[in-house]
């Protein structure tokens, strides 16, 4: 099946720093999404980005589908950015689109 | 506001007991999903349902059971056959079973005591 690998596994930043999170996937996918899980466990979709680049405030994401990777950029990080960032890809299996998650990047932003 | 409600937030289970986790959505989504999250790992799919009265096993269905009698509800039972049930359980829904537009609940943390 499709493998999703995220790096780095852990990241510690000072407030105001920039960072890049990476997601590699092993096969062609229908789409790719980035999620943020806050310290209380709530998962929020950040981007639906099968290809190209999107921006939302201080966050932006780029997916290069032909090279099977996606990047999530966080600029001017804030303590509220802390949590786990997941990359998930969709693969069609058994009659439906199945989301396959990477293991996540755990981000801690310190004031 | 539309969303997904999971209850309880914390649940403690004794060895050998079955417990049921509740998941209710008012988004009018057709598809619902149950995921398990272990520390340091991503989400793994337990069961999913695309329509009422139909559901399919995911990657780690052993020791779990579900029902889908109503569109809004997708309860998960963790049976005594699940040997390592301590984990964080997340319910999600999406429109028409697409992989786009997932909405997640806030999760239930299950601990075996």
Coordinates of N, CA and C in Angstrom, one line a residue:
Chain A
X1 N 0.8 -1.2 0.0 CA 0.0 0.0 0.0 C 0.9 1.3 0.0
X2 N 0.2 2.4 -0.1 CA 0.9 3.6 -0.1 C 1.5 3.9 1.2
X3 N 2.8 4.4 1.2 CA 3.5 4.8 2.4 C 3.6 6.3 2.4
X4 N 3.4 6.9 3.6 CA 3.5 8.3 3.8 C 4.5 8.6 4.9
X5 N 5.5 9.3 4.6 CA 6.6 9.6 5.5 C 6.7 11.1 5.8
X6 N 6.7 11.5 7.0 CA 6.8 12.9 7.4 C 8.2 13.2 8.1
X7 N 8.7 14.4 7.8 CA 9.9 14.8 8.5 C 9.9 16.3 8.8
X8 N 10.6 16.7 9.8 CA 11.2 15.9 10.9 C 10.1 15.4 11.8
X9 N 10.3 14.4 12.6 CA 9.3 13.9 13.5 C 9.0 14.9 14.7
X10 N 10.0 15.6 15.1 CA 9.9 16.6 16.1 C 10.6 17.9 15.8
X11 N 10.0 19.0 16.2 CA 10.5 20.3 15.9 C 10.3 21.3 17.0
X12 N 11.3 22.0 17.4 CA 11.1 23.0 18.5 C 11.6 24.3 17.9
X13 N 10.7 25.3 18.1 CA 11.0 26.6 17.5 C 10.8 27.7 18.6
X14 N 11.5 28.8 18.4 CA 11.3 30.0 19.2 C 10.2 30.8 18.4
X15 N 9.4 31.4 19.2 CA 8.3 32.2 18.5 C 8.9 33.2 17.5
X16 N 8.3 33.3 16.4 CA 8.8 34.2 15.3 C 9.6 33.5 14.3
X17 N 10.0 32.2 14.5 CA 10.9 31.5 13.6 C 10.0 30.9 12.5
X18 N 10.7 30.6 11.4 CA 10.0 30.0 10.2 C 10.4 28.5 10.2
X19 N 9.5 27.7 9.6 CA 9.8 26.2 9.5 C 9.2 25.6 8.3
X20 N 9.8 24.5 7.9 CA 9.3 23.7 6.7 C 9.1 22.3 7.1
X21 N 7.9 21.8 6.9 CA 7.6 20.4 7.2 C 7.5 19.6 5.9
X22 N 7.9 18.4 5.8 CA 7.9 17.7 4.6 C 7.1 16.4 4.7
X23 N 6.5 16.0 3.6 CA 5.7 14.8 3.4 C 6.1 14.1 2.1
X24 N 6.6 12.9 2.2 CA 6.9 12.1 1.0 C 5.9 11.0 0.9
X25 N 5.4 10.7 -0.3 CA 4.5 9.6 -0.4 C 5.0 8.7 -1.6
X26 N 4.6 7.4 -1.5 CA 5.3 6.4 -2.3 C 4.7 6.1 -3.6
X27 N 3.5 6.6 -3.9 CA 2.8 6.3 -5.1 C 1.9 7.5 -5.5
X28 N 1.3 7.4 -6.7 CA 0.4 8.4 -7.1 C -0.8 8.4 -6.2
X29 N -1.3 9.6 -5.9 CA -2.4 9.7 -5.0 C -3.5 10.6 -5.6
X30 N -4.7 10.5 -5.1 CA -5.8 11.3 -5.6 C -5.8 12.7 -5.1
X31 N -5.4 12.8 -3.8 CA -5.2 14.1 -3.3 C -4.3 14.1 -2.0
X32 N -4.0 15.2 -1.5 CA -3.2 15.3 -0.3 C -3.7 16.4 0.6
X33 N -3.7 16.1 1.8 CA -4.3 17.1 2.8 C -3.3 17.3 3.9
X34 N -3.3 18.5 4.5 CA -2.5 18.7 5.7 C -3.5 19.0 6.8
X35 N -3.3 18.4 8.0 CA -4.1 18.6 9.2 C -3.2 19.1 10.3
X36 N -3.8 19.9 11.2 CA -3.2 20.3 12.5 C -4.0 19.7 13.6
X37 N -3.3 19.0 14.5 CA -4.0 18.5 15.7 C -3.5 19.3 16.9
X38 N -4.4 20.0 17.6 CA -4.0 20.8 18.7 C -3.7 20.0 19.9
X39 N -3.2 20.6 21.0 CA -2.8 19.8 22.1 C -3.9 19.0 22.8
X40 N -5.2 19.4 22.5 CA -6.3 18.8 23.1 C -6.9 17.7 22.2
X41 N -6.2 17.4 21.1 CA -6.6 16.3 20.2 C -7.5 16.7 19.0
X42 N -7.9 17.9 18.9 CA -8.8 18.2 17.8 C -8.0 18.4 16.5
X43 N -8.5 17.7 15.4 CA -7.9 17.8 14.1 C -8.6 18.8 13.2
X44 N -7.9 19.7 12.6 CA -8.4 20.7 11.7 C -7.7 20.6 10.4
X45 N -8.5 20.6 9.3 CA -7.9 20.5 8.0 C -7.3 21.9 7.7
X46 N -6.1 21.9 7.2 CA -5.4 23.1 6.9 C -5.5 23.4 5.4
X47 N -5.1 22.4 4.6 CA -5.0 22.5 3.1 C -5.5 21.2 2.5
X48 N -6.2 21.4 1.4 CA -6.4 20.3 0.5 C -5.6 20.7 -0.8
X49 N -4.6 19.9 -1.0 CA -3.6 20.4 -2.0 C -3.0 19.3 -2.8
X50 N -3.8 18.7 -3.8 CA -3.3 17.6 -4.6 C -2.1 18.0 -5.5
X51 N -2.0 19.3 -5.8 CA -0.8 19.8 -6.6 C -0.8 21.4 -6.4
X52 N 0.3 21.9 -6.8 CA 0.4 23.4 -6.8 C 0.7 24.0 -5.4
X53 N 0.4 25.2 -5.2 CA 0.7 26.0 -4.0 C -0.5 26.7 -3.5
X54 N -0.7 26.7 -2.2 CA -1.8 27.4 -1.6 C -1.3 28.2 -0.4
X55 N -1.9 29.3 -0.1 CA -1.5 30.0 1.1 C -2.7 30.4 1.9
X56 N -2.5 30.4 3.2 CA -3.6 30.8 4.1 C -2.9 31.5 5.3
X57 N -2.8 32.8 5.2 CA -2.2 33.6 6.3 C -0.7 33.2 6.4
X58 N -0.3 32.8 7.6 CA 1.1 32.5 7.8 C 1.5 31.1 7.3
X59 N 0.5 30.4 6.9 CA 0.8 29.0 6.4 C 0.7 28.9 4.9
X60 N 1.5 28.1 4.3 CA 1.4 27.8 2.9 C 1.8 26.4 2.7
X61 N 1.4 25.8 1.6 CA 1.7 24.4 1.2 C 2.0 24.3 -0.3
X62 N 2.9 23.4 -0.6 CA 3.2 23.1 -2.0 C 3.3 21.6 -2.1
X63 N 2.6 21.1 -3.2 CA 2.7 19.7 -3.5 C 3.2 19.6 -4.9
X64 N 4.3 18.8 -5.1 CA 4.8 18.4 -6.4 C 4.5 16.9 -6.6
X65 N 3.3 16.7 -7.2 CA 2.8 15.3 -7.3 C 3.7 14.4 -8.1
X66 N 4.4 15.0 -9.2 CA 5.2 14.2 -10.0 C 6.4 13.7 -9.3
X67 N 6.8 14.4 -8.2 CA 8.0 14.0 -7.4 C 7.6 13.4 -6.1
X68 N 6.3 13.3 -5.9 CA 5.7 12.7 -4.7 C 6.1 13.3 -3.4
X69 N 6.0 14.6 -3.3 CA 6.2 15.2 -2.0 C 5.4 16.5 -1.8
X70 N 5.2 16.9 -0.6 CA 4.5 18.1 -0.3 C 5.2 18.8 0.9
X71 N 5.2 20.1 0.9 CA 5.9 20.9 1.9 C 4.8 21.8 2.6
X72 N 4.9 21.9 3.9 CA 4.1 22.9 4.6 C 5.0 23.9 5.3
X73 N 4.8 25.2 4.9 CA 5.6 26.2 5.5 C 4.9 27.0 6.6
X74 N 5.5 27.2 7.6 CA 5.0 28.0 8.7 C 5.9 29.2 8.9
X75 N 5.4 30.4 8.7 CA 6.2 31.6 8.9 C 5.8 32.3 10.2
X76 N 6.8 33.0 10.8 CA 6.5 33.8 12.0 C 5.7 33.0 13.0
X77 N 6.2 31.8 13.4 CA 5.5 30.9 14.2 C 5.0 31.5 15.5
X78 N 3.9 31.0 16.0 CA 3.3 31.5 17.3 C 3.1 30.3 18.2
X79 N 2.9 30.5 19.4 CA 2.8 29.4 20.4 C 1.5 28.6 20.0
X80 N 0.5 29.2 19.5 CA -0.7 28.5 19.1 C -0.5 27.6 17.9
X81 N 0.6 27.7 17.2 CA 0.9 26.7 16.2 C 1.4 25.4 16.7
X82 N 1.6 25.3 18.0 CA 2.1 24.0 18.6 C 1.0 22.9 18.4
X83 N 1.5 21.7 18.3 CA 0.7 20.5 18.1 C 1.3 19.6 17.1
X84 N 0.5 18.7 16.5 CA 1.0 17.8 15.6 C 0.4 18.1 14.2
X85 N 1.3 18.1 13.2 CA 0.9 18.3 11.8 C 0.9 17.0 11.1
X86 N -0.2 16.6 10.5 CA -0.3 15.4 9.7 C -0.5 15.7 8.3
X87 N 0.2 14.9 7.5 CA -0.1 14.8 6.1 C -0.9 13.5 5.8
X88 N -1.9 13.6 4.9 CA -2.7 12.5 4.6 C -3.0 12.4 3.1
X89 N -2.8 11.3 2.5 CA -3.1 11.1 1.1 C -4.3 10.2 0.9
X90 N -4.9 10.4 -0.2 CA -6.1 9.6 -0.5 C -5.8 8.5 -1.6
X91 N -6.2 7.3 -1.3 CA -6.0 6.2 -2.3 C -7.3 5.5 -2.4
X92 N -7.6 5.2 -3.7 CA -8.9 4.5 -3.9 C -8.7 3.0 -3.7
X93 N -9.5 2.5 -2.8 CA -9.4 1.1 -2.4 C -10.7 0.6 -1.9
X94 N -11.1 -0.6 -2.4 CA -12.4 -1.2 -1.9 C -13.6 -0.4 -2.2
X95 N -13.6 0.4 -3.2 CA -14.8 1.2 -3.6 C -14.9 2.6 -3.0
X96 N -13.9 3.0 -2.2 CA -14.0 4.3 -1.7 C -12.6 4.9 -1.6
X97 N -12.6 6.2 -1.3 CA -11.3 6.9 -1.2 C -10.9 6.9 0.3
X98 N -9.7 6.2 0.5 CA -9.3 6.0 1.9 C -8.2 7.0 2.2
X99 N -8.2 7.7 3.3 CA -7.2 8.6 3.7 C -6.1 7.8 4.5
X100 N -4.9 8.0 4.1 CA -3.7 7.3 4.8 C -2.9 8.4 5.4
X101 N -2.7 8.3 6.7 CA -2.0 9.4 7.4 C -0.5 9.0 7.6
X102 N 0.3 10.0 7.6 CA 1.7 9.9 8.1 C 1.7 9.9 9.6
X103 N 2.9 9.7 10.2 CA 3.1 9.6 11.6 C 3.1 11.0 12.2
X104 N 3.2 12.1 11.4 CA 3.1 13.4 12.0 C 4.4 14.1 12.3
X105 N 4.4 15.4 12.4 CA 5.5 16.2 12.9 C 5.0 16.9 14.1
X106 N 5.7 16.7 15.3 CA 5.3 17.3 16.5 C 6.0 18.6 16.7
X107 N 5.3 19.7 16.7 CA 5.9 21.1 16.7 C 5.6 21.7 18.1
X108 N 6.6 22.2 18.7 CA 6.5 23.0 19.9 C 7.1 24.3 19.7
X109 N 6.3 25.4 19.9 CA 6.7 26.8 19.7 C 6.8 27.4 21.1
X110 N 8.0 27.8 21.4 CA 8.2 28.4 22.8 C 8.3 30.0 22.7
X111 N 7.7 30.6 23.7 CA 7.7 32.1 23.7 C 9.1 32.7 23.9
Chain B
X1 N -24.4 25.2 15.3 CA -23.3 25.0 14.3 C -23.2 23.5 14.0
X2 N -22.9 23.2 12.8 CA -22.7 21.8 12.4 C -21.4 21.3 12.9
X3 N -21.4 20.0 13.2 CA -20.2 19.4 13.7 C -20.3 17.9 14.1
X4 N -19.3 17.4 14.7 CA -19.3 16.0 15.2 C -19.1 16.0 16.7
X5 N -19.9 15.3 17.4 CA -19.8 15.2 18.8 C -19.4 13.8 19.2
X6 N -18.3 13.7 19.9 CA -17.9 12.4 20.5 C -18.1 12.4 22.0
X7 N -18.5 11.3 22.5 CA -18.6 11.2 24.0 C -18.4 9.8 24.4
X8 N -17.9 9.6 25.6 CA -17.3 10.6 26.5 C -16.0 11.1 26.0
X9 N -15.4 12.1 26.6 CA -14.0 12.5 26.3 C -13.0 11.6 26.9
X10 N -13.3 11.1 28.1 CA -12.4 10.1 28.7 C -13.2 8.9 29.2
X11 N -12.6 7.7 29.0 CA -13.3 6.5 29.3 C -12.3 5.5 29.9
X12 N -12.7 4.9 31.0 CA -11.9 3.9 31.6 C -12.6 2.5 31.5
X13 N -11.8 1.5 31.1 CA -12.4 0.2 30.9 C -11.6 -0.8 31.7
X14 N -12.4 -1.7 32.4 CA -11.7 -2.8 33.1 C -11.5 -3.9 32.0
X15 N -10.5 -4.7 32.4 CA -10.2 -5.9 31.5 C -11.4 -6.7 31.3
X16 N -11.7 -7.2 30.1 CA -12.8 -8.1 29.9 C -14.1 -7.4 29.6
X17 N -14.2 -6.1 29.7 CA -15.4 -5.3 29.5 C -15.5 -4.8 28.0
X18 N -16.8 -4.8 27.6 CA -17.0 -4.1 26.3 C -17.4 -2.6 26.6
X19 N -17.0 -1.7 25.8 CA -17.4 -0.3 26.0 C -17.8 0.3 24.7
X20 N -18.7 1.2 24.7 CA -19.2 1.8 23.4 C -18.9 3.3 23.4
X21 N -18.2 3.8 22.3 CA -17.9 5.2 22.1 C -19.0 5.8 21.2
X22 N -19.5 6.9 21.5 CA -20.5 7.6 20.8 C -20.0 8.6 19.8
X23 N -20.6 8.6 18.6 CA -20.2 9.6 17.6 C -21.5 10.1 16.9
X24 N -21.8 11.3 16.9 CA -23.0 11.9 16.3 C -22.6 13.1 15.5
X25 N -23.2 13.2 14.3 CA -22.9 14.3 13.4 C -24.2 15.0 12.9
X26 N -24.2 16.3 12.7 CA -25.3 17.0 12.2 C -24.9 17.7 10.9
X27 N -24.0 17.2 10.2 CA -23.5 17.8 8.9 C -24.2 17.2 7.7
X28 N -25.1 16.3 7.9 CA -25.7 15.6 6.8 C -24.7 14.9 5.9
X29 N -23.6 14.4 6.5 CA -22.6 13.7 5.7 C -23.1 12.2 5.6
X30 N -22.8 11.7 4.4 CA -23.1 10.2 4.2 C -22.1 9.3 4.9
X31 N -20.8 9.7 4.8 CA -19.8 8.8 5.2 C -19.3 9.1 6.6
X32 N -19.0 8.1 7.4 CA -18.4 8.3 8.7 C -17.3 7.2 8.9
X33 N -16.4 7.6 9.8 CA -15.2 6.8 10.0 C -14.8 6.8 11.4
X34 N -14.1 5.7 11.8 CA -13.5 5.6 13.1 C -12.0 5.4 12.9
X35 N -11.2 6.2 13.6 CA -9.7 6.1 13.6 C -9.2 5.8 15.0
X36 N -8.1 5.2 15.1 CA -7.4 5.0 16.3 C -6.0 5.7 16.2
X37 N -5.6 6.4 17.3 CA -4.3 7.1 17.3 C -3.6 6.6 18.5
X38 N -2.4 6.1 18.3 CA -1.5 5.7 19.4 C -0.4 6.7 19.5
X39 N 0.2 6.9 20.7 CA 1.3 7.9 20.9 C 2.3 7.8 19.8
X40 N 2.7 9.0 19.2 CA 3.7 9.0 18.3 C 3.4 8.4 16.9
X41 N 2.1 8.1 16.7 CA 1.8 7.5 15.4 C 0.7 8.3 14.8
X42 N 0.5 8.0 13.5 CA -0.6 8.6 12.8 C -1.9 7.9 13.1
X43 N -3.0 8.3 12.3 CA -4.3 7.7 12.5 C -4.4 6.4 11.7
X44 N -5.0 5.4 12.3 CA -5.3 4.2 11.6 C -6.8 3.9 11.5
X45 N -7.2 3.5 10.4 CA -8.7 3.3 10.1 C -9.2 2.0 10.7
X46 N -10.2 2.1 11.5 CA -10.8 0.9 12.2 C -12.0 0.4 11.3
X47 N -13.0 1.3 11.1 CA -14.2 1.0 10.4 C -14.6 2.2 9.7
X48 N -15.4 2.0 8.6 CA -16.0 3.2 7.9 C -17.4 2.7 7.4
X49 N -18.2 3.8 7.1 CA -19.6 3.5 6.7 C -19.9 4.6 5.6
X50 N -20.3 4.2 4.5 CA -20.7 5.1 3.4 C -22.2 5.4 3.4
X51 N -23.0 4.5 3.9 CA -24.4 4.7 3.9 C -25.0 4.0 5.1
X52 N -26.3 4.4 5.5 CA -26.9 3.7 6.6 C -27.0 2.2 6.4
X53 N -26.9 1.5 7.4 CA -27.0 0.0 7.4 C -25.9 -0.7 6.6
X54 N -24.8 0.0 6.4 CA -23.7 -0.6 5.7 C -22.4 0.0 6.3
X55 N -21.4 -0.9 6.5 CA -20.1 -0.5 7.0 C -19.1 -1.5 6.6
X56 N -17.8 -1.1 6.5 CA -16.7 -1.9 6.1 C -15.6 -1.9 7.0
X57 N -14.8 -3.0 7.1 CA -13.7 -3.0 8.0 C -12.5 -2.1 7.4
X58 N -11.8 -1.5 8.2 CA -10.6 -0.8 7.9 C -9.4 -1.6 8.1
X59 N -8.3 -1.0 8.4 CA -7.0 -1.7 8.5 C -6.9 -2.5 9.8
X60 N -7.6 -2.0 10.9 CA -7.3 -2.6 12.2 C -8.7 -2.9 12.9
X61 N -9.6 -3.6 12.2 CA -10.9 -3.8 12.7 C -11.1 -4.9 13.8
X62 N -10.1 -5.8 14.0 CA -10.2 -6.9 14.9 C -10.4 -6.3 16.3
X63 N -11.4 -6.9 17.0 CA -11.7 -6.5 18.4 C -12.6 -5.3 18.5
X64 N -13.1 -4.8 17.4 CA -14.0 -3.7 17.3 C -15.3 -4.0 16.6
X65 N -16.4 -3.4 16.9 CA -17.6 -3.5 16.1 C -18.3 -2.2 16.0
X66 N -19.1 -2.0 15.0 CA -19.9 -0.8 14.8 C -21.3 -1.1 14.3
X67 N -22.1 0.0 14.3 CA -23.4 -0.1 13.7 C -23.7 1.3 13.0
X68 N -24.6 1.3 12.1 CA -25.0 2.5 11.4 C -26.5 2.4 11.1
X69 N -27.3 2.6 12.2 CA -28.7 2.5 12.1 C -29.3 3.9 11.7
X70 N -28.6 4.9 11.9 CA -29.1 6.3 11.5 C -27.9 7.0 10.8
X71 N -28.3 7.9 10.0 CA -27.3 8.6 9.2 C -26.4 9.4 10.2
X72 N -27.0 9.9 11.3 CA -26.3 10.8 12.2 C -25.3 10.1 13.1
X73 N -25.5 8.8 13.3 CA -24.8 8.1 14.4 C -24.0 7.0 13.9
X74 N -22.8 6.8 14.5 CA -21.9 5.7 14.1 C -21.1 5.3 15.4
X75 N -21.8 4.6 16.3 CA -21.1 4.2 17.5 C -20.1 3.1 17.3
X76 N -19.0 3.1 18.1 CA -18.0 2.1 18.1 C -17.9 1.3 19.4
X77 N -18.0 0.0 19.3 CA -17.8 -0.8 20.5 C -16.4 -1.4 20.5
X78 N -15.7 -1.2 21.6 CA -14.4 -1.9 21.8 C -14.7 -3.1 22.6
X79 N -14.5 -4.3 22.0 CA -14.9 -5.5 22.7 C -13.7 -6.0 23.5
X80 N -14.0 -7.0 24.4 CA -12.9 -7.6 25.2 C -11.9 -8.4 24.3
X81 N -12.2 -8.6 23.1 CA -11.3 -9.2 22.2 C -10.2 -8.3 21.7
X82 N -10.3 -7.0 21.9 CA -9.3 -6.0 21.6 C -8.3 -6.1 22.7
X83 N -7.1 -6.6 22.4 CA -6.1 -6.9 23.4 C -5.4 -5.6 24.0
X84 N -5.3 -4.6 23.2 CA -4.6 -3.4 23.6 C -5.4 -2.2 23.2
X85 N -6.5 -1.9 23.9 CA -7.5 -0.9 23.5 C -7.1 0.5 24.0
X86 N -6.1 0.7 24.9 CA -5.8 2.0 25.3 C -5.3 2.8 24.2
X87 N -6.0 3.9 23.9 CA -5.6 4.7 22.7 C -6.6 5.9 22.7
X88 N -6.3 6.8 21.7 CA -7.2 8.0 21.4 C -8.0 7.6 20.2
X89 N -9.3 7.7 20.3 CA -10.2 7.4 19.2 C -10.9 8.6 18.6
X90 N -10.8 8.7 17.3 CA -11.3 9.8 16.6 C -12.4 9.4 15.6
X91 N -13.5 10.1 15.6 CA -14.5 9.9 14.6 C -14.5 11.0 13.6
X92 N -14.8 10.7 12.3 CA -14.8 11.7 11.3 C -16.0 11.4 10.3
X93 N -16.3 12.4 9.6 CA -17.3 12.3 8.5 C -16.9 13.0 7.3
X94 N -17.5 12.7 6.2 CA -17.3 13.4 4.9 C -18.5 13.2 4.0
X95 N -18.6 14.1 3.1 CA -19.7 14.1 2.2 C -19.5 13.0 1.1
X96 N -20.4 12.1 1.0 CA -20.4 11.1 -0.1 C -19.2 10.3 -0.2
X97 N -18.5 10.1 0.9 CA -17.4 9.2 0.9 C -16.2 9.7 0.2
X98 N -16.1 11.0 -0.1 CA -14.9 11.6 -0.8 C -13.8 11.7 0.3
X99 N -12.6 11.9 -0.2 CA -11.5 12.1 0.7 C -11.3 13.5 1.0
X100 N -12.2 14.4 0.5 CA -12.1 15.8 0.7 C -13.2 16.3 1.7
X101 N -12.8 17.2 2.5 CA -13.8 17.8 3.4 C -14.1 16.9 4.6
X102 N -13.0 16.2 5.2 CA -13.2 15.5 6.4 C -13.4 16.5 7.6
X103 N -14.4 16.1 8.4 CA -14.5 16.8 9.7 C -14.3 15.8 10.8
X104 N -13.5 16.2 11.8 CA -13.2 15.3 12.9 C -13.9 15.7 14.2
X105 N -14.3 14.7 15.0 CA -14.7 15.0 16.4 C -13.5 15.3 17.2
X106 N -13.8 15.6 18.5 CA -12.7 16.0 19.4 C -12.1 14.8 20.1
X107 N -12.6 13.6 19.9 CA -11.9 12.4 20.3 C -12.4 11.9 21.7
X108 N -12.1 10.6 21.9 CA -12.3 9.9 23.2 C -11.1 9.2 23.5
X109 N -10.6 9.5 24.7 CA -9.3 8.8 25.2 C -9.8 7.6 26.1
X110 N -9.5 6.4 25.6 CA -9.8 5.2 26.3 C -8.6 4.6 27.0
X111 N -8.8 4.3 28.3 CA -7.7 3.7 29.1 C -8.2 2.4 29.8
X112 N -7.4 1.4 29.7 CA -7.7 0.1 30.4 C -7.1 0.2 31.7
X113 N -7.9 -0.1 32.8 CA -7.4 -0.1 34.1 C -7.5 -1.5 34.7

